[in-house]
CSV table of C-alpha atoms and ligand atoms in Angstrom, one decimal:
chain,number,residue,atom,x,y,z
A,1,UNK,CA,103.5,80.2,-22.4
A,2,UNK,CA,99.9,79.4,-22.8
A,3,UNK,CA,98.5,76.4,-21.0
A,4,UNK,CA,95.7,75.7,-23.5
A,5,UNK,CA,97.8,76.1,-26.6
A,6,UNK,CA,101.4,74.9,-26.1
A,7,UNK,CA,104.0,75.8,-28.7
A,8,UNK,CA,106.0,73.0,-30.1
A,9,UNK,CA,109.4,73.7,-31.7
A,10,UNK,CA,110.9,71.3,-34.1
A,11,UNK,CA,114.7,71.6,-34.3
A,12,UNK,CA,115.2,72.5,-37.9
A,13,UNK,CA,118.8,71.9,-38.7
A,14,UNK,CA,118.3,68.8,-40.8
A,15,UNK,CA,115.8,66.0,-41.3
A,16,UNK,CA,112.1,65.5,-41.3
A,17,UNK,CA,110.8,68.8,-39.9
A,18,UNK,CA,107.7,70.0,-41.8
A,19,UNK,CA,105.9,66.7,-41.7
A,20,UNK,CA,105.2,67.3,-38.0
A,21,UNK,CA,103.2,70.4,-38.7
A,22,UNK,CA,99.8,68.8,-39.4
A,23,UNK,CA,100.2,66.4,-36.5
A,24,UNK,CA,101.1,69.2,-34.0
A,25,UNK,CA,98.3,71.5,-35.3
A,26,UNK,CA,95.7,68.6,-35.2
A,27,UNK,CA,96.6,68.4,-31.4
A,28,UNK,CA,95.6,72.1,-31.1
A,29,UNK,CA,99.2,73.2,-30.5
A,30,UNK,CA,101.3,75.7,-32.3
A,31,UNK,CA,104.0,74.5,-34.6
A,32,UNK,CA,107.3,76.3,-35.0
A,33,UNK,CA,110.6,75.4,-36.7
A,34,UNK,CA,113.4,76.5,-34.5
A,35,UNK,CA,117.2,76.9,-35.0
A,36,UNK,CA,118.2,80.0,-33.1
A,37,UNK,CA,118.5,80.6,-29.3
A,38,UNK,CA,115.7,83.2,-29.4
A,39,UNK,CA,113.5,80.7,-31.2
A,40,UNK,CA,114.4,78.0,-28.6
A,41,UNK,CA,113.4,80.3,-25.8
A,42,UNK,CA,110.0,81.0,-27.3
A,43,UNK,CA,108.7,77.4,-27.3
A,44,UNK,CA,107.3,75.1,-24.6
A,45,UNK,CA,108.8,71.8,-25.8
A,46,UNK,CA,111.1,70.4,-28.5
A,47,UNK,CA,110.8,67.7,-31.1
A,48,UNK,CA,114.2,66.5,-32.3
A,49,UNK,CA,113.3,65.1,-35.7
A,50,UNK,CA,114.5,62.0,-37.6
A,51,UNK,CA,117.3,62.5,-40.1
A,52,UNK,CA,121.0,61.9,-39.7
A,53,UNK,CA,122.3,62.3,-36.1
A,54,UNK,CA,125.9,62.8,-37.2
A,55,UNK,CA,124.9,65.7,-39.5
A,56,UNK,CA,122.8,67.2,-36.8
A,57,UNK,CA,125.7,67.0,-34.4
A,58,UNK,CA,128.0,68.7,-36.9
A,59,UNK,CA,125.5,71.5,-37.4
A,60,UNK,CA,125.0,71.9,-33.6
A,61,UNK,CA,128.7,72.3,-33.2
A,62,UNK,CA,129.1,74.6,-36.2
A,63,UNK,CA,126.5,77.0,-35.0
A,64,UNK,CA,127.7,76.7,-31.4
A,65,UNK,CA,124.3,75.5,-30.2
A,66,UNK,CA,125.2,72.7,-27.8
A,67,UNK,CA,125.2,74.6,-24.5
A,68,UNK,CA,122.1,76.7,-25.3
A,69,UNK,CA,120.2,73.5,-26.3
A,70,UNK,CA,121.3,71.6,-23.2
A,71,UNK,CA,120.1,74.5,-21.1
A,72,UNK,CA,116.7,74.5,-22.9
A,73,UNK,CA,116.3,70.7,-22.6
A,74,UNK,CA,116.9,70.9,-18.9
A,75,UNK,CA,113.7,72.9,-18.5
A,76,UNK,CA,111.3,71.7,-21.2
A,77,UNK,CA,109.9,68.5,-22.5
A,78,UNK,CA,111.8,66.9,-25.4
A,79,UNK,CA,110.8,64.1,-27.9
A,80,UNK,CA,113.5,62.6,-30.0
A,81,UNK,CA,112.6,60.6,-33.1
A,82,UNK,CA,115.0,58.1,-34.6
A,83,UNK,CA,118.1,60.3,-35.1
A,84,UNK,CA,116.6,62.5,-32.3
A,85,UNK,CA,116.4,59.5,-30.0
A,86,UNK,CA,120.1,59.0,-30.6
A,87,UNK,CA,120.8,62.6,-29.6
A,88,UNK,CA,118.8,62.0,-26.4
A,89,UNK,CA,120.4,58.7,-25.3
A,90,UNK,CA,122.8,58.4,-22.5
A,91,UNK,CA,125.0,56.0,-24.5
A,92,UNK,CA,125.4,55.7,-28.3
A,93,UNK,CA,127.1,52.7,-30.0
A,94,UNK,CA,128.1,51.8,-33.5
A,95,UNK,CA,130.0,54.0,-33.3
A,96,UNK,CA,129.9,55.9,-30.1
A,97,UNK,CA,129.1,59.6,-30.4
A,98,UNK,CA,128.3,62.7,-28.3
A,99,UNK,CA,124.7,62.9,-27.0
A,100,UNK,CA,122.7,65.0,-24.6
A,101,UNK,CA,122.0,62.0,-22.3
A,102,UNK,CA,118.4,63.0,-21.5
A,103,UNK,CA,117.2,59.4,-21.3
A,104,UNK,CA,118.8,56.4,-19.5
A,105,UNK,CA,119.0,54.3,-22.7
A,106,UNK,CA,121.7,52.7,-24.8
A,107,UNK,CA,121.1,52.9,-28.6
A,108,UNK,CA,122.9,51.1,-31.3
A,109,UNK,CA,122.8,53.1,-34.5
A,110,UNK,CA,121.4,51.5,-37.6
A,111,UNK,CA,120.8,48.4,-35.5
A,112,UNK,CA,118.1,47.0,-37.8
A,113,UNK,CA,120.4,46.8,-40.8
A,114,UNK,CA,120.7,48.8,-44.0
A,115,UNK,CA,118.3,51.1,-45.7
A,116,UNK,CA,116.6,48.2,-47.5
A,117,UNK,CA,115.5,46.9,-44.1
A,118,UNK,CA,113.4,49.9,-43.3
A,119,UNK,CA,109.8,49.0,-42.8
A,120,UNK,CA,106.4,49.9,-41.6
A,121,UNK,CA,104.7,48.5,-38.5
A,122,UNK,CA,101.8,49.2,-36.2
A,123,UNK,CA,102.3,50.8,-32.8
A,124,UNK,CA,99.1,51.5,-30.9
A,125,UNK,CA,97.2,50.5,-34.0
A,126,UNK,CA,98.9,53.4,-35.9
A,127,UNK,CA,101.2,52.9,-38.9
A,128,UNK,CA,104.7,54.0,-38.3
A,129,UNK,CA,108.0,53.7,-40.2
A,130,UNK,CA,111.4,52.4,-39.0
A,131,UNK,CA,114.0,54.0,-41.3
A,132,UNK,CA,117.6,53.0,-40.6
A,133,UNK,CA,116.5,53.2,-37.0
A,134,UNK,CA,118.6,52.7,-33.9
A,135,UNK,CA,117.9,49.7,-31.7
A,136,UNK,CA,117.5,50.5,-28.0
A,137,UNK,CA,119.6,47.8,-26.4
A,138,UNK,CA,119.3,48.9,-22.8
A,139,UNK,CA,116.7,50.8,-20.7
A,140,UNK,CA,117.2,51.7,-17.1
A,141,UNK,CA,114.4,50.7,-14.7
A,142,UNK,CA,113.7,54.3,-14.0
A,143,UNK,CA,112.3,54.8,-17.6
A,144,UNK,CA,109.0,53.5,-18.9
A,145,UNK,CA,108.8,51.4,-22.1
A,146,UNK,CA,105.6,52.7,-23.8
A,147,UNK,CA,105.9,50.3,-26.8
A,148,UNK,CA,107.9,47.4,-28.2
A,149,UNK,CA,108.4,46.1,-31.7
A,150,UNK,CA,109.4,42.4,-31.9
A,151,UNK,CA,110.4,42.5,-28.2
A,152,UNK,CA,112.7,45.6,-28.6
A,153,UNK,CA,111.7,48.8,-26.9
A,154,UNK,CA,110.8,51.4,-29.5
A,155,UNK,CA,109.1,54.1,-27.5
A,156,UNK,CA,110.5,55.1,-24.1
A,157,UNK,CA,109.7,57.8,-21.6
A,158,UNK,CA,111.0,59.3,-18.4
A,159,UNK,CA,109.6,62.4,-16.9
A,160,UNK,CA,109.4,65.2,-19.5
A,161,UNK,CA,111.5,63.2,-22.0
A,162,UNK,CA,110.4,60.7,-24.6
A,163,UNK,CA,112.1,58.9,-27.5
A,164,UNK,CA,110.8,56.8,-30.3
A,165,UNK,CA,113.0,55.0,-32.8
A,166,UNK,CA,110.1,55.0,-35.3
A,167,UNK,CA,108.7,57.8,-37.3
A,168,UNK,CA,104.9,58.4,-36.8
A,169,UNK,CA,104.9,61.7,-38.8
A,170,UNK,CA,105.0,60.1,-42.2
A,171,UNK,CA,101.5,58.7,-41.7
A,172,UNK,CA,98.8,61.1,-43.0
A,173,UNK,CA,96.2,60.4,-40.3
A,174,UNK,CA,96.5,63.4,-38.0
A,175,UNK,CA,97.4,63.5,-35.2
A,176,UNK,CA,99.4,60.4,-34.4
A,177,UNK,CA,98.9,59.0,-30.9
A,178,UNK,CA,102.6,59.9,-30.2
A,179,UNK,CA,102.1,63.5,-31.1
A,180,UNK,CA,99.0,63.5,-28.9
A,181,UNK,CA,101.0,62.1,-26.0
A,182,UNK,CA,103.8,64.6,-26.5
A,183,UNK,CA,101.5,67.6,-26.7
A,184,UNK,CA,99.7,66.5,-23.6
A,185,UNK,CA,103.1,66.2,-21.8
A,186,UNK,CA,104.1,69.7,-22.9
A,187,UNK,CA,100.7,71.1,-21.9
A,188,UNK,CA,101.1,69.5,-18.4
A,189,UNK,CA,104.5,70.9,-17.8
A,190,UNK,CA,103.9,74.4,-19.3
B,1,LIG,N1,120.5,56.2,-39.1
B,1,LIG,C1,120.2,57.6,-38.6
B,1,LIG,C2,121.3,58.0,-37.6
B,1,LIG,O1,122.0,57.2,-37.2
B,1,LIG,C3,118.8,57.7,-38.1
B,1,LIG,C4,117.8,57.5,-39.1
B,1,LIG,C5,116.5,58.3,-38.9
B,1,LIG,O2,116.4,59.2,-38.2
B,1,LIG,N2,115.5,57.9,-39.6
B,1,LIG,O3,121.3,59.1,-37.2
């Protein structure tokens, strides 16, 4: 581990993986795609990308990665985006499904409606996209809400874990404030 140049691993089973590269590199960090235990071991923090949480869960089970990921997440920062935030939640609804429970939040999958309801918005004056996003319906007091959209928490953090229900990586203005925040978090804990 290098303090000046943390290595960020994006879980590359499914979803929006490569789009994170320019953001991570613009923060001065190293970008890696990771999908094997040896690759997990070699990074300082994880991004769980947006995509389809059910598909990710199936692949995690198929490749028998649940326990090794849980072990890694217990010792390194993790940022879950959209589907990734669903994997991090303590409780998932609509329907309920397995999750790593890293953040004391309840999420309702596809809570903003169908694909057609996906939209852009500004968070911290930065354009982000909500794409079939979950709605965070409960946040424990021990977690910090970093941003809200129409009164609903969309960016939450506790200790080394953060989740955003929006995608900042689609915007080509590098790096996003969220990537900056996460790389700083990883650098602090490395
Ligand atoms: N609707 C997806 C899910 O439930 C998340 C969508 C996304 O990651 N953009 O997993």
